[in-house]
PDB file of C-alpha atoms in Angstrom:
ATOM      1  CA  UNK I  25     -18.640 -22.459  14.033  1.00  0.00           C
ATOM      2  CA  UNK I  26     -15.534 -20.325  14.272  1.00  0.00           C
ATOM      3  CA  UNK I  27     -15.359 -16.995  13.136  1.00  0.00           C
ATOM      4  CA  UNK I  28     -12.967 -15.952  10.554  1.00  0.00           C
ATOM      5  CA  UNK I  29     -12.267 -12.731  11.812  1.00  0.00           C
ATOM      6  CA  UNK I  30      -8.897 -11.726  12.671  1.00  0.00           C
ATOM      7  CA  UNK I  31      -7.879 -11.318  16.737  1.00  0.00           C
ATOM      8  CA  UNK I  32      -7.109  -7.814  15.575  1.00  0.00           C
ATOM      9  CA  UNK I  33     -10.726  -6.836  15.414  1.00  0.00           C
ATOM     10  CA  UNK I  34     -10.736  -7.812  19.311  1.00  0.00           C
ATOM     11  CA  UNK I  35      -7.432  -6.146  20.386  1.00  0.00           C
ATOM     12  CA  UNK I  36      -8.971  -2.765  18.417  1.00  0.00           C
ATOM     13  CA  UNK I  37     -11.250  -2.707  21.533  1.00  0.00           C
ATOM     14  CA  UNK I  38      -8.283  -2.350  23.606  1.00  0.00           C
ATOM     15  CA  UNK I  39      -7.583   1.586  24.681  1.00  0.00           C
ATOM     16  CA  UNK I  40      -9.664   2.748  22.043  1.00  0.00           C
ATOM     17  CA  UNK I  41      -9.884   6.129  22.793  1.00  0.00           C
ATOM     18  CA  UNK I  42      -6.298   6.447  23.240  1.00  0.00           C
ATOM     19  CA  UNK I  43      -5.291   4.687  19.578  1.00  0.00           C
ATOM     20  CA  UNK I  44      -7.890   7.327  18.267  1.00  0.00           C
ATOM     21  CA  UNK I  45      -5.958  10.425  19.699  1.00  0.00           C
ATOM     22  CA  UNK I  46      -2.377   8.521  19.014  1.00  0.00           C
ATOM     23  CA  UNK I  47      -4.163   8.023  15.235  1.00  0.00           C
ATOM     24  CA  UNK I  48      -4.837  11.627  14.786  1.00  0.00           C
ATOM     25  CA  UNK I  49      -1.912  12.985  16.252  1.00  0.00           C
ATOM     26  CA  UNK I  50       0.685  10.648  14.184  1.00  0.00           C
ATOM     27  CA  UNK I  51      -0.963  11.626  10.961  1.00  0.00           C
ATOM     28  CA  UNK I  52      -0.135  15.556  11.888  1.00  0.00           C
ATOM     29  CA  UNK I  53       3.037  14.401  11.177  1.00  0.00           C
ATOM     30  CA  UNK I  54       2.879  13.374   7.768  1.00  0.00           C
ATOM     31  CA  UNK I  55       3.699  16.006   4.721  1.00  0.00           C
ATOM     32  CA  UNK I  56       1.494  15.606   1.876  1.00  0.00           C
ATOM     33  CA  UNK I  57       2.303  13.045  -0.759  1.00  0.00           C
ATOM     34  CA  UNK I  58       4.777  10.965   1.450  1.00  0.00           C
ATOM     35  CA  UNK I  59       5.593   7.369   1.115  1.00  0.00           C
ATOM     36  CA  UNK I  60       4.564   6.068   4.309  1.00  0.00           C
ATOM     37  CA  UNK I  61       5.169   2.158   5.721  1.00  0.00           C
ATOM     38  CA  UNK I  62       2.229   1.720   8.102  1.00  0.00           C
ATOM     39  CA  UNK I  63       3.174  -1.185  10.121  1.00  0.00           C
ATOM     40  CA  UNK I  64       0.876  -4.077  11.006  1.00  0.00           C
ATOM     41  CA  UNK I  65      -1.523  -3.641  14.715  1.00  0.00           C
ATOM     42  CA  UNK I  66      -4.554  -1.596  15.869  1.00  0.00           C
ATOM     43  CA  UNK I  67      -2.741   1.709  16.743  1.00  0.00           C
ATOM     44  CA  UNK I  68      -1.391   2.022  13.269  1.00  0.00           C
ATOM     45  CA  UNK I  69      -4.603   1.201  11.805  1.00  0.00           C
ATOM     46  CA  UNK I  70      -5.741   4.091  13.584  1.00  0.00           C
ATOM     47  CA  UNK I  71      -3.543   6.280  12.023  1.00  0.00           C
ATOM     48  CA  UNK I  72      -3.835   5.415   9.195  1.00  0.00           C
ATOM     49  CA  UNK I  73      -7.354   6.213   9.483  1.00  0.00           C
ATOM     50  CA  UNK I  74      -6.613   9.696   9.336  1.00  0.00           C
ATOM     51  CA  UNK I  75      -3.906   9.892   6.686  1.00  0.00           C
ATOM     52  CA  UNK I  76      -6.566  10.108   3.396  1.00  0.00           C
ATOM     53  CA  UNK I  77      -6.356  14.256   3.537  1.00  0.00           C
ATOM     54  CA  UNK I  78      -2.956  13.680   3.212  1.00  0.00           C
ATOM     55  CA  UNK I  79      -3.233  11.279  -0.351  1.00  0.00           C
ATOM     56  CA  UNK I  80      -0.015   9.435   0.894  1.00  0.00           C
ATOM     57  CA  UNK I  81       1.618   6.344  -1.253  1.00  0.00           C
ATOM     58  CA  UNK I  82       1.122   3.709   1.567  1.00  0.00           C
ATOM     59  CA  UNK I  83       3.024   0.499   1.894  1.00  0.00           C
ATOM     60  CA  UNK I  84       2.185  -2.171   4.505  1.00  0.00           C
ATOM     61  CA  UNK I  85       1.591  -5.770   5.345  1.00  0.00           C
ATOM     62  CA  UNK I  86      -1.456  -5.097   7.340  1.00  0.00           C
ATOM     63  CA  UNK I  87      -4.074  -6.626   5.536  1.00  0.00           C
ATOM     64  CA  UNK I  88      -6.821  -4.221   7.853  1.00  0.00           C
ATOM     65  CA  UNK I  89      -5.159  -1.594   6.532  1.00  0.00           C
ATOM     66  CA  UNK I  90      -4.947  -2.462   2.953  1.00  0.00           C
ATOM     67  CA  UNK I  91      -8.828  -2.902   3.174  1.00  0.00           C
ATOM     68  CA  UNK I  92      -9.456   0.624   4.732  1.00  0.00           C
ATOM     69  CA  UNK I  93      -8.431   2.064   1.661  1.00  0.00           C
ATOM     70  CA  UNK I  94      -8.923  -0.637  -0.953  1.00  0.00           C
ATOM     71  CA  UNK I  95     -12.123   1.318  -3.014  1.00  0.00           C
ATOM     72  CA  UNK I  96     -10.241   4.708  -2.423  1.00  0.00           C
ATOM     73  CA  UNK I  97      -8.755   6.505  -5.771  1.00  0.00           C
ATOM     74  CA  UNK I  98      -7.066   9.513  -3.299  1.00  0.00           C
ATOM     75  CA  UNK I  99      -4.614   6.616  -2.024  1.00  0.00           C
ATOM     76  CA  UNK I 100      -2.315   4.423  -3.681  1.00  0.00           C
ATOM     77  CA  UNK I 101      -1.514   1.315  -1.832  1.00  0.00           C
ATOM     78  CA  UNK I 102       1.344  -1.267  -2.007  1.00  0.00           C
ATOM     79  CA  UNK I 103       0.433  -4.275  -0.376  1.00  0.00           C
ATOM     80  CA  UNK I 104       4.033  -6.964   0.696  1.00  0.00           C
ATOM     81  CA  UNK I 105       3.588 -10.306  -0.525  1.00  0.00           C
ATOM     82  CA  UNK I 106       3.669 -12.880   1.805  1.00  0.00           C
ATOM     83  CA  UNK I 107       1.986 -15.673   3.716  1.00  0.00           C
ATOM     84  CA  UNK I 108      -1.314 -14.330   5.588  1.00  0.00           C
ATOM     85  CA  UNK I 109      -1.124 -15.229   9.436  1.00  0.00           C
ATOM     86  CA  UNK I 110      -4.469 -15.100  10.224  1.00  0.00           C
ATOM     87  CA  UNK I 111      -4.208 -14.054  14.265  1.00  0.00           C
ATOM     88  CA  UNK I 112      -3.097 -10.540  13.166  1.00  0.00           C
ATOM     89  CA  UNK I 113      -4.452 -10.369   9.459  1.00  0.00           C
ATOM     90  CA  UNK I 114      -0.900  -9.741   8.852  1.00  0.00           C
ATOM     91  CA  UNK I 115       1.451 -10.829   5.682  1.00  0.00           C
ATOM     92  CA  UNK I 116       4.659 -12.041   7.036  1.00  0.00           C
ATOM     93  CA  UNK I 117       7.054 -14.441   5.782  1.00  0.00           C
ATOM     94  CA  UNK I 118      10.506 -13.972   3.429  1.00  0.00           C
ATOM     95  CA  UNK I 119       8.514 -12.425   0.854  1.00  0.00           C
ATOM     96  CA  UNK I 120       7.087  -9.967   3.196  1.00  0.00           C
ATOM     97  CA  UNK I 121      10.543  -9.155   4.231  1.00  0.00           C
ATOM     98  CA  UNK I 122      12.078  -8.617   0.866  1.00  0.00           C
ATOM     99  CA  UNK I 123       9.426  -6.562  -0.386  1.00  0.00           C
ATOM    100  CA  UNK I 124      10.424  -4.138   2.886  1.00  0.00           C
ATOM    101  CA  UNK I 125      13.934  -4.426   2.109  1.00  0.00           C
ATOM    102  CA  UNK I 126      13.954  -3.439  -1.482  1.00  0.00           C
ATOM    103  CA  UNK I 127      11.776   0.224  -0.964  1.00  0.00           C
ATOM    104  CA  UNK I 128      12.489   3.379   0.399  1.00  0.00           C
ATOM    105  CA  UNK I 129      10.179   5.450   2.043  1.00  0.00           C
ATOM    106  CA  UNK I 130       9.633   8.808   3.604  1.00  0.00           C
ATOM    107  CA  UNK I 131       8.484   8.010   6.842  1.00  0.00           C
ATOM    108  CA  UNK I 132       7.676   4.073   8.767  1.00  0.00           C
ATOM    109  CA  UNK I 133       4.788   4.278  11.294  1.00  0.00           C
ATOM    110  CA  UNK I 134       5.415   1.391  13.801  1.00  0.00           C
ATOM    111  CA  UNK I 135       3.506  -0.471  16.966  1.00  0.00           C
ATOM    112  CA  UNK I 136       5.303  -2.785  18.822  1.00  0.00           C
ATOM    113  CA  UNK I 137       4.532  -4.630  22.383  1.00  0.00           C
ATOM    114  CA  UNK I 138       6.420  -2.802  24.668  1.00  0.00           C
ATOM    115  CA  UNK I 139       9.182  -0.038  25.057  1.00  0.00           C
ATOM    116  CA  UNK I 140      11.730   0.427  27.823  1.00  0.00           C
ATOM    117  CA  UNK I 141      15.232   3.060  28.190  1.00  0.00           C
ATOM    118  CA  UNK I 142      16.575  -0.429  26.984  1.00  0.00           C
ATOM    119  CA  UNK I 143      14.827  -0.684  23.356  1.00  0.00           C
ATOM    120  CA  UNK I 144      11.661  -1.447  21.672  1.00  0.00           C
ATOM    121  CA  UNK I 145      10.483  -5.311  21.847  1.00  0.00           C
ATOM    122  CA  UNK I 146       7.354  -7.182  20.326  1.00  0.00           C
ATOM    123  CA  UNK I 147       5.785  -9.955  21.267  1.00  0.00           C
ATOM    124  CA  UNK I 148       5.337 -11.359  17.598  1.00  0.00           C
ATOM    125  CA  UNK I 149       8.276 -13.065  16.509  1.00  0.00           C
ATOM    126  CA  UNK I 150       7.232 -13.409  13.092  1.00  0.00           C
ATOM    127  CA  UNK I 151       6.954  -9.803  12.523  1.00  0.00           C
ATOM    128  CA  UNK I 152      10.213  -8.893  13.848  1.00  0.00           C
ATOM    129  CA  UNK I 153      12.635  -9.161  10.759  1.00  0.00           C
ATOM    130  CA  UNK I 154       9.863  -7.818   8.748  1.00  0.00           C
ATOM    131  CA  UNK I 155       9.536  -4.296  11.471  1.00  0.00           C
ATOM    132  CA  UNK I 156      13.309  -4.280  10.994  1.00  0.00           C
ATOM    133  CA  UNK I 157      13.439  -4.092   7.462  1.00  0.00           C
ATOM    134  CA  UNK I 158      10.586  -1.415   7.513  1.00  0.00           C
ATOM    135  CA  UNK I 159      12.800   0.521   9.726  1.00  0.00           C
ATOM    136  CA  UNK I 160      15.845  -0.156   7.707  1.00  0.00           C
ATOM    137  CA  UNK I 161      13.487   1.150   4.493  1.00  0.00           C
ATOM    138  CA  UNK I 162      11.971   4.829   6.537  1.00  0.00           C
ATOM    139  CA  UNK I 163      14.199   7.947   6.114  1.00  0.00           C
ATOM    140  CA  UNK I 164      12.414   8.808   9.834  1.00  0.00           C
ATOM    141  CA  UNK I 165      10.292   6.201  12.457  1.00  0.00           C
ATOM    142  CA  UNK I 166       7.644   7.108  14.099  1.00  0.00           C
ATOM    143  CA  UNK I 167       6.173   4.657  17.007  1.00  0.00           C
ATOM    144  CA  UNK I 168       3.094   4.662  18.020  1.00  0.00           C
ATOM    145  CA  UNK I 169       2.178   3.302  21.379  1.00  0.00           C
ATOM    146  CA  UNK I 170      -0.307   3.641  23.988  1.00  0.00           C
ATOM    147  CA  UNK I 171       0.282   3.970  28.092  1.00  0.00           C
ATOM    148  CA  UNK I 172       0.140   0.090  28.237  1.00  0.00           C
ATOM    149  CA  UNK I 173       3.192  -0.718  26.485  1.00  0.00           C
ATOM    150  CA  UNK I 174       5.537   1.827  28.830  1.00  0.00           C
ATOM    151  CA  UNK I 175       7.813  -0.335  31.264  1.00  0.00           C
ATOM    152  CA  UNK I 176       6.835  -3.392  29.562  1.00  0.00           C
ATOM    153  CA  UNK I 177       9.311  -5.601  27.632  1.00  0.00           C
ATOM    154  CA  UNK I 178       7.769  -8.637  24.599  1.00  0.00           C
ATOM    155  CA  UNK I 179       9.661 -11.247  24.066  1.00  0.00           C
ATOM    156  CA  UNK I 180      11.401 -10.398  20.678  1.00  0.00           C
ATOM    157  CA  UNK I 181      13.849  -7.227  20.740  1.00  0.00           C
ATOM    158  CA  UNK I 182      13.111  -5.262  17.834  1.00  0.00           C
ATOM    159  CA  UNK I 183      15.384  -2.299  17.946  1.00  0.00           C
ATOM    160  CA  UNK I 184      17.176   0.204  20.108  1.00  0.00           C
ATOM    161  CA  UNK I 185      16.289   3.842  20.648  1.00  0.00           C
ATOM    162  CA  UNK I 186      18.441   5.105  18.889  1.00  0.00           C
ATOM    163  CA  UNK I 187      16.521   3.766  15.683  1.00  0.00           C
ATOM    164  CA  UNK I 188      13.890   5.725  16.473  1.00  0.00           C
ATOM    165  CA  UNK I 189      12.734   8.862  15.411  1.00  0.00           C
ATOM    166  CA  UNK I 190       9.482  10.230  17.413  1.00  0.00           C
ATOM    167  CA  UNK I 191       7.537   7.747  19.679  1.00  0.00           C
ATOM    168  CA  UNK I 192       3.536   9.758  19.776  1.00  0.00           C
ATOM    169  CA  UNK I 193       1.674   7.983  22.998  1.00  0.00           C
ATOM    170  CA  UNK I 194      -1.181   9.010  24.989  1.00  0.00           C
ATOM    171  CA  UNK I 195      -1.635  11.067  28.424  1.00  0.00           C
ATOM    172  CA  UNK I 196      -1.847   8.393  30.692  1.00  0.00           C
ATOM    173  CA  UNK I 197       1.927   7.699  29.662  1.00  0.00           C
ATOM    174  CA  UNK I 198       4.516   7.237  32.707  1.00  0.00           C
ATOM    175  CA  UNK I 199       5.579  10.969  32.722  1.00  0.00           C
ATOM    176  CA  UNK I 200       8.653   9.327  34.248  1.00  0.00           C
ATOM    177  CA  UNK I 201       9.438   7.237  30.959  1.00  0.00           C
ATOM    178  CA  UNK I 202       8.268  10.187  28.597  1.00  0.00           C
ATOM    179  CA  UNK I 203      11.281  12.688  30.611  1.00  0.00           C
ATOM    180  CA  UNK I 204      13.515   9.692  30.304  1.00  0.00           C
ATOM    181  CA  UNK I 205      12.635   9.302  26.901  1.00  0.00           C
ATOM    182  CA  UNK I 206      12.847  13.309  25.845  1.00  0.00           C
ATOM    183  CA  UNK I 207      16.512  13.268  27.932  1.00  0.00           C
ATOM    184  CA  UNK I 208      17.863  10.717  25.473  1.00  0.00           C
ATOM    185  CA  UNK I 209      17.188  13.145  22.667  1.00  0.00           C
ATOM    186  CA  UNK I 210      13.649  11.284  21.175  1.00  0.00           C
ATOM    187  CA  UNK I 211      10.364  13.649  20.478  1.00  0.00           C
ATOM    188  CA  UNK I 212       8.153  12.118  22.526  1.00  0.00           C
ATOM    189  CA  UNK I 213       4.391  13.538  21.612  1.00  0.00           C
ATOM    190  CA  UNK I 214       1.637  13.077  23.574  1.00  0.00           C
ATOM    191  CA  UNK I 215      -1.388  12.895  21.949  1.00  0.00           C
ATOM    192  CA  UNK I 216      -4.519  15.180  23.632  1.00  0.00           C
ATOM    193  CA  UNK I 217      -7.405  13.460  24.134  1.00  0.00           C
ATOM    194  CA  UNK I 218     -10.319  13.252  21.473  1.00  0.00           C
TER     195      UNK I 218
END
């Protein structure tokens, strides 16, 4: 029979160690108490992983993520409404949308499928208008990508640079891309290894 279990659990597999150190290091960058959007994928599931010390107010569509902290009392989470697509575990959908576009929140942790000097793409086109209204909703966005998705351009455009705040990646990043990056004025972190 066919497993239930969401194609995210096999993608986690994917540059684990690397979503670990991105995970840890993104979560250094979140102040105590902060409303934090924590996007939909592995690598923000990662972080999010780490952000209990920091008893954030968490909103997100990630289903994974909504079950990491579902029997914890440190963490409140806000979960969008919307229709499940099971390939992801993700809520998407109008009413995942308009839940992003009627908050505000302190900070948006992202993924997305690729990033190049031109913008940010995904290769999710569902997930698109909802990551835009996230952004829309975060006083400051933080992407979170590993060395995979340098150079590399999905099939959606999400956003341009300039809508982003800090991208946090790993070491095996194209230091090319990460000086190209820094030169057009984004805090590019790269995240030491566990």
């Amino acid at each position: 029979p066919k497993t239930d279990e969401f194609t995210f659990s096999t993608r986690d597999t994917h540059q684990l160690g690397e979503k670990e150190a991105i995970g840890r290091a993104c979560a250094e960058l979140i102040e105590p108490n902060q409303t934090v959007i924590v996007d939909a994928g592995t690598t923000c599931y990662h972080v999010a992983r780490h952000l209990e010390a920091k008893a954030p107010h968490i909103i997100t569509n990630s289903l994974p993520v909504a079950g990491l902290f579902s029997a914890n009392s440190k963490v409140e989470v806000i979960v969008s409404g919307g229709v499940i697509y099971p390939r992801l575990g993700v809520l998407v959908g109008p009413l995942a949308v308009e839940a992003f576009a009627k908050i505000h929140a302190d900070v948006a942790i992202m993924s997305a499928g690729g990033i190049t000097l031109e913008g940010v793409t995904n290769s999710h086109a569902l997930l698109i208008e909802i990551q835009r209204a996230m952004i829309q909703a975060a006083g400051r966005v933080i992407l979170c990508l590993d060395h995979t998705k340098f150079d590399r351009q999905s099939i959606s455009f999400l956003c341009g640079l300039e809508s982003l705040d800090v991208i946090v990646t790993d070491k095996a990043a194209p230091a090319d891309m990460v000086k190209a990056l820094r030169r057009k004025n984004l805090e590019v972190i790269v995240a030491a290894a566990g």
